[in-house]
């Protein structure tokens, strides 16, 4: 009877953590979208608000890490359950890093707004790439919420498209800078934004890999597992 109670309590504790992780995910998703808006418009006040809001994401990371540590100590989960907790800790870390990348985008928007260079803002060059990475992040959170391994596999394959778009954006921006030196400052800001977007795609991919680890018990990092699954 005590074992059954302990198991139920563990499930409740873990579900509370998962709910807060999804709350954190919603915050970083909004943070990314708002950062791209600030970059597009050069809205300094909005950019500063986004930068400040990163504190909330950081605080959630600390409290969730602490909750996971206490769960391990108090409930002493068995192998399968421990795997879920450890993967959740990694998801939390990736979400915090997405928040950091969104802050970089907001800082670029602030810099452009302060220089008054919105007329040569290169937002259009990263718009498609940002949409792709945003979809990856949304799908990664959805896969984590539903522990959907198949959706996670599909999502991992999408990262190659974001990487391809990043290389194309880099080439375009270099061309802009060579042809018109007046665009160098804003083009460099946009290059930093493009890199941040590419990293957000990477973190979304990481979250999908942790979903597969939870569902299937397979560590597929640095493998071609997703490509092999889609080829079947």
mmCIF file of C-alpha atoms in Angstrom:
data_model
loop_
_atom_site.group_PDB
_atom_site.id
_atom_site.type_symbol
_atom_site.label_atom_id
_atom_site.label_comp_id
_atom_site.label_asym_id
_atom_site.label_seq_id
_atom_site.Cartn_x
_atom_site.Cartn_y
_atom_site.Cartn_z
ATOM 1 C CA UNK A 1 0.000 0.000 0.000
ATOM 2 C CA UNK A 2 2.785 2.524 0.819
ATOM 3 C CA UNK A 3 4.386 1.699 -2.562
ATOM 4 C CA UNK A 4 1.158 2.443 -4.404
ATOM 5 C CA UNK A 5 0.773 5.740 -2.554
ATOM 6 C CA UNK A 6 4.375 6.656 -3.325
ATOM 7 C CA UNK A 7 3.878 5.860 -7.002
ATOM 8 C CA UNK A 8 0.758 7.998 -7.189
ATOM 9 C CA UNK A 9 2.513 10.847 -5.413
ATOM 10 C CA UNK A 10 5.433 10.568 -7.804
ATOM 11 C CA UNK A 11 3.071 10.777 -10.784
ATOM 12 C CA UNK A 12 1.425 13.855 -9.308
ATOM 13 C CA UNK A 13 4.759 15.534 -8.611
ATOM 14 C CA UNK A 14 6.027 14.760 -12.099
ATOM 15 C CA UNK A 15 2.841 16.063 -13.711
ATOM 16 C CA UNK A 16 3.180 19.303 -11.755
ATOM 17 C CA UNK A 17 6.718 19.680 -13.084
ATOM 18 C CA UNK A 18 5.643 18.884 -16.653
ATOM 19 C CA UNK A 19 2.899 21.518 -16.450
ATOM 20 C CA UNK A 20 5.395 24.132 -15.326
ATOM 21 C CA UNK A 21 7.818 23.102 -18.086
ATOM 22 C CA UNK A 22 5.055 23.671 -20.627
ATOM 23 C CA UNK A 23 4.345 27.043 -19.010
ATOM 24 C CA UNK A 24 8.022 27.868 -19.440
ATOM 25 C CA UNK A 25 7.783 26.678 -23.036
ATOM 26 C CA UNK A 26 4.869 29.016 -23.658
ATOM 27 C CA UNK A 27 6.866 31.911 -22.246
ATOM 28 C CA UNK A 28 9.891 31.304 -24.471
ATOM 29 C CA UNK A 29 7.658 30.772 -27.505
ATOM 30 C CA UNK A 30 6.064 34.190 -26.929
ATOM 31 C CA UNK A 31 9.464 35.669 -26.182
ATOM 32 C CA UNK A 32 10.782 34.496 -29.565
ATOM 33 C CA UNK A 33 7.743 35.789 -31.469
ATOM 34 C CA UNK A 34 7.876 39.153 -29.687
ATOM 35 C CA UNK A 35 11.629 39.417 -30.276
ATOM 36 C CA UNK A 36 11.128 38.936 -34.006
ATOM 37 C CA UNK A 37 8.451 41.657 -33.953
ATOM 38 C CA UNK A 38 10.825 44.012 -32.133
ATOM 39 C CA UNK A 39 13.515 43.234 -34.680
ATOM 40 C CA UNK A 40 11.127 43.892 -37.567
ATOM 41 C CA UNK A 41 9.865 47.204 -36.174
ATOM 42 C CA UNK A 42 12.927 48.459 -34.322
ATOM 43 C CA UNK A 43 10.690 49.087 -31.307
ATOM 44 C CA UNK A 44 13.199 49.911 -28.556
ATOM 45 C CA UNK A 45 10.668 49.808 -25.698
ATOM 46 C CA UNK A 46 9.377 46.389 -26.753
ATOM 47 C CA UNK A 47 12.919 45.072 -27.127
ATOM 48 C CA UNK A 48 13.816 46.250 -23.625
ATOM 49 C CA UNK A 49 10.717 44.571 -22.207
ATOM 50 C CA UNK A 50 11.660 41.277 -23.869
ATOM 51 C CA UNK A 51 15.192 41.504 -22.497
ATOM 52 C CA UNK A 52 13.832 42.142 -19.011
ATOM 53 C CA UNK A 53 11.317 39.285 -19.269
ATOM 54 C CA UNK A 54 14.170 36.805 -19.652
ATOM 55 C CA UNK A 55 14.507 36.974 -15.860
ATOM 56 C CA UNK A 56 11.191 35.120 -15.577
ATOM 57 C CA UNK A 57 12.498 32.311 -17.785
ATOM 58 C CA UNK A 58 15.735 32.111 -15.780
ATOM 59 C CA UNK A 59 13.810 31.969 -12.498
ATOM 60 C CA UNK A 60 11.638 29.159 -13.845
ATOM 61 C CA UNK A 61 14.733 27.199 -14.865
ATOM 62 C CA UNK A 62 16.142 27.448 -11.334
ATOM 63 C CA UNK A 63 12.887 26.484 -9.607
ATOM 64 C CA UNK A 64 12.220 23.579 -11.992
ATOM 65 C CA UNK A 65 15.743 22.221 -11.652
ATOM 66 C CA UNK A 66 15.265 22.332 -7.892
ATOM 67 C CA UNK A 67 11.896 20.566 -8.164
ATOM 68 C CA UNK A 68 13.417 17.810 -10.301
ATOM 69 C CA UNK A 69 16.287 17.327 -7.856
ATOM 70 C CA UNK A 70 13.866 17.063 -4.932
ATOM 71 C CA UNK A 71 11.723 14.603 -6.879
ATOM 72 C CA UNK A 72 14.714 12.317 -7.429
ATOM 73 C CA UNK A 73 15.755 12.483 -3.766
ATOM 74 C CA UNK A 74 12.271 12.129 -2.266
ATOM 75 C CA UNK A 75 10.739 9.555 -4.620
ATOM 76 C CA UNK A 76 13.862 7.682 -5.758
ATOM 77 C CA UNK A 77 12.323 6.829 -9.143
ATOM 78 C CA UNK A 78 13.062 3.528 -10.873
ATOM 79 C CA UNK A 79 15.026 3.383 -14.135
ATOM 80 C CA UNK A 80 12.209 4.321 -16.536
ATOM 81 C CA UNK A 81 10.902 7.108 -14.323
ATOM 82 C CA UNK A 82 14.399 8.429 -13.700
ATOM 83 C CA UNK A 83 14.917 8.592 -17.456
ATOM 84 C CA UNK A 84 11.862 10.842 -17.736
ATOM 85 C CA UNK A 85 13.072 13.181 -15.008
ATOM 86 C CA UNK A 86 16.583 13.447 -16.461
ATOM 87 C CA UNK A 87 15.210 14.165 -19.953
ATOM 88 C CA UNK A 88 12.887 16.801 -18.488
ATOM 89 C CA UNK A 89 15.861 18.534 -16.866
ATOM 90 C CA UNK A 90 17.528 18.696 -20.281
ATOM 91 C CA UNK A 91 14.360 20.117 -21.856
ATOM 92 C CA UNK A 92 14.353 22.848 -19.199
ATOM 93 C CA UNK A 93 17.948 23.748 -20.085
ATOM 94 C CA UNK A 94 17.144 23.992 -23.796
ATOM 95 C CA UNK A 95 14.135 26.191 -23.111
ATOM 96 C CA UNK A 96 16.277 28.569 -21.057
ATOM 97 C CA UNK A 97 18.777 28.770 -23.896
ATOM 98 C CA UNK A 98 15.990 29.548 -26.369
ATOM 99 C CA UNK A 99 15.122 32.447 -24.070
ATOM 100 C CA UNK A 100 18.738 33.597 -24.258
ATOM 101 C CA UNK A 101 18.693 33.473 -28.067
ATOM 102 C CA UNK A 102 15.434 35.435 -28.157
ATOM 103 C CA UNK A 103 17.078 38.063 -25.963
ATOM 104 C CA UNK A 104 19.888 38.363 -28.517
ATOM 105 C CA UNK A 105 17.292 38.970 -31.238
ATOM 106 C CA UNK A 106 15.615 41.646 -29.109
ATOM 107 C CA UNK A 107 18.983 43.347 -28.555
ATOM 108 C CA UNK A 108 19.538 43.440 -32.314
ATOM 109 C CA UNK A 109 16.111 45.042 -32.752
ATOM 110 C CA UNK A 110 16.959 47.580 -30.067
ATOM 111 C CA UNK A 111 20.268 48.428 -31.759
ATOM 112 C CA UNK A 112 18.566 48.969 -35.118
ATOM 113 C CA UNK A 113 15.831 51.069 -33.525
ATOM 114 C CA UNK A 114 18.330 53.239 -31.652
ATOM 115 C CA UNK A 115 20.303 53.872 -34.844
ATOM 116 C CA UNK A 116 17.109 54.732 -36.722
ATOM 117 C CA UNK A 117 18.002 52.333 -39.517
ATOM 118 C CA UNK A 118 14.644 50.634 -39.943
ATOM 119 C CA UNK A 119 14.691 51.612 -43.626
ATOM 120 C CA UNK A 120 17.493 49.104 -44.220
ATOM 121 C CA UNK A 121 16.249 46.491 -41.805
ATOM 122 C CA UNK A 122 16.905 43.046 -43.290
ATOM 123 C CA UNK A 123 13.946 41.372 -41.547
ATOM 124 C CA UNK A 124 12.615 39.928 -44.812
ATOM 125 C CA UNK A 125 15.825 37.947 -45.210
ATOM 126 C CA UNK A 126 15.165 36.009 -41.991
ATOM 127 C CA UNK A 127 11.344 35.947 -42.016
ATOM 128 C CA UNK A 128 11.004 32.469 -43.563
ATOM 129 C CA UNK A 129 13.768 31.059 -41.405
ATOM 130 C CA UNK A 130 12.134 32.473 -38.253
ATOM 131 C CA UNK A 131 8.783 30.950 -39.236
ATOM 132 C CA UNK A 132 10.425 27.536 -39.696
ATOM 133 C CA UNK A 133 12.212 27.680 -36.337
ATOM 134 C CA UNK A 134 9.047 28.942 -34.635
ATOM 135 C CA UNK A 135 7.100 26.000 -36.009
ATOM 136 C CA UNK A 136 9.818 23.624 -34.799
ATOM 137 C CA UNK A 137 9.625 25.081 -31.300
ATOM 138 C CA UNK A 138 5.833 24.868 -31.221
ATOM 139 C CA UNK A 139 5.860 21.278 -32.486
ATOM 140 C CA UNK A 140 8.597 20.311 -30.016
ATOM 141 C CA UNK A 141 6.525 21.586 -27.099
ATOM 142 C CA UNK A 142 3.469 19.787 -28.461
ATOM 143 C CA UNK A 143 5.435 16.534 -28.827
ATOM 144 C CA UNK A 144 6.702 16.908 -25.256
ATOM 145 C CA UNK A 145 3.190 17.614 -23.933
ATOM 146 C CA UNK A 146 1.741 14.529 -25.639
ATOM 147 C CA UNK A 147 4.938 12.422 -25.576
ATOM 148 C CA UNK A 148 4.464 11.924 -29.299
ATOM 149 C CA UNK A 149 7.523 10.131 -30.642
ATOM 150 C CA UNK A 150 6.358 10.193 -34.264
ATOM 151 C CA UNK A 151 5.910 13.958 -34.245
ATOM 152 C CA UNK A 152 9.339 14.285 -32.641
ATOM 153 C CA UNK A 153 10.912 12.288 -35.481
ATOM 154 C CA UNK A 154 9.297 14.495 -38.121
ATOM 155 C CA UNK A 155 10.439 17.594 -36.297
ATOM 156 C CA UNK A 156 14.075 16.489 -36.143
ATOM 157 C CA UNK A 157 14.128 16.182 -39.929
ATOM 158 C CA UNK A 158 12.984 19.808 -40.271
ATOM 159 C CA UNK A 159 16.191 21.125 -38.715
ATOM 160 C CA UNK A 160 18.079 20.557 -41.978
ATOM 161 C CA UNK A 161 15.805 23.091 -43.710
ATOM 162 C CA UNK A 162 16.552 25.740 -41.071
ATOM 163 C CA UNK A 163 20.289 25.096 -41.439
ATOM 164 C CA UNK A 164 19.960 25.468 -45.215
ATOM 165 C CA UNK A 165 18.065 28.740 -44.818
ATOM 166 C CA UNK A 166 20.743 30.030 -42.442
ATOM 167 C CA UNK A 167 23.468 29.419 -45.014
ATOM 168 C CA UNK A 168 21.389 31.164 -47.694
ATOM 169 C CA UNK A 169 20.768 34.171 -45.426
ATOM 170 C CA UNK A 170 24.480 34.401 -44.632
ATOM 171 C CA UNK A 171 25.386 34.520 -48.312
ATOM 172 C CA UNK A 172 22.738 37.175 -48.992
ATOM 173 C CA UNK A 173 23.892 39.400 -46.139
ATOM 174 C CA UNK A 174 27.541 39.156 -47.171
ATOM 175 C CA UNK A 175 26.520 40.262 -50.655
ATOM 176 C CA UNK A 176 24.626 43.242 -49.207
ATOM 177 C CA UNK A 177 27.665 44.327 -47.191
ATOM 178 C CA UNK A 178 30.004 44.028 -50.164
ATOM 179 C CA UNK A 179 27.713 45.989 -52.486
ATOM 180 C CA UNK A 180 26.694 48.742 -50.049
ATOM 181 C CA UNK A 181 28.920 49.461 -47.025
ATOM 182 C CA UNK A 182 26.115 51.566 -45.506
ATOM 183 C CA UNK A 183 24.255 48.361 -44.722
ATOM 184 C CA UNK A 184 27.130 46.747 -42.796
ATOM 185 C CA UNK A 185 25.869 47.576 -39.276
ATOM 186 C CA UNK A 186 22.302 46.418 -39.863
ATOM 187 C CA UNK A 187 23.475 43.407 -41.884
ATOM 188 C CA UNK A 188 25.730 42.307 -39.027
ATOM 189 C CA UNK A 189 22.822 42.678 -36.590
ATOM 190 C CA UNK A 190 20.717 40.532 -38.914
ATOM 191 C CA UNK A 191 23.483 37.946 -39.153
ATOM 192 C CA UNK A 192 23.452 37.656 -35.343
ATOM 193 C CA UNK A 193 19.672 37.288 -35.489
ATOM 194 C CA UNK A 194 19.939 34.568 -38.133
ATOM 195 C CA UNK A 195 22.431 32.672 -35.980
ATOM 196 C CA UNK A 196 20.141 32.980 -32.959
ATOM 197 C CA UNK A 197 17.222 31.625 -35.004
ATOM 198 C CA UNK A 198 19.368 28.719 -36.207
ATOM 199 C CA UNK A 199 20.288 27.929 -32.595
ATOM 200 C CA UNK A 200 16.601 28.021 -31.576
ATOM 201 C CA UNK A 201 15.976 25.392 -34.239
ATOM 202 C CA UNK A 202 18.805 23.316 -32.766
ATOM 203 C CA UNK A 203 17.318 23.552 -29.271
ATOM 204 C CA UNK A 204 13.878 22.563 -30.581
ATOM 205 C CA UNK A 205 15.513 19.557 -32.215
ATOM 206 C CA UNK A 206 17.155 18.691 -28.885
ATOM 207 C CA UNK A 207 13.769 18.736 -27.151
ATOM 208 C CA UNK A 208 12.397 16.356 -29.797
ATOM 209 C CA UNK A 209 15.333 14.006 -29.185
ATOM 210 C CA UNK A 210 14.559 13.990 -25.456
ATOM 211 C CA UNK A 211 10.943 13.114 -26.228
ATOM 212 C CA UNK A 212 12.151 10.049 -28.128
ATOM 213 C CA UNK A 213 14.448 9.204 -25.213
ATOM 214 C CA UNK A 214 11.479 9.320 -22.829
ATOM 215 C CA UNK A 215 9.148 7.339 -25.106
ATOM 216 C CA UNK A 216 11.536 4.756 -26.534
ATOM 217 C CA UNK A 217 14.493 4.790 -24.162
ATOM 218 C CA UNK A 218 16.862 5.498 -27.059
ATOM 219 C CA UNK A 219 19.525 8.193 -27.000
ATOM 220 C CA UNK A 220 19.521 9.272 -30.635
ATOM 221 C CA UNK A 221 21.783 12.297 -30.344
ATOM 222 C CA UNK A 222 24.437 12.476 -33.063
ATOM 223 C CA UNK A 223 22.772 9.698 -35.045
ATOM 224 C CA UNK A 224 20.699 9.421 -38.239
ATOM 225 C CA UNK A 225 17.806 7.826 -36.367
ATOM 226 C CA UNK A 226 15.166 10.311 -37.610
ATOM 227 C CA UNK A 227 16.218 9.975 -41.255
ATOM 228 C CA UNK A 228 16.151 6.188 -40.977
ATOM 229 C CA UNK A 229 12.673 6.244 -39.408
ATOM 230 C CA UNK A 230 11.272 8.511 -42.117
ATOM 231 C CA UNK A 231 12.825 6.363 -44.846
ATOM 232 C CA UNK A 232 10.961 3.262 -43.679
#
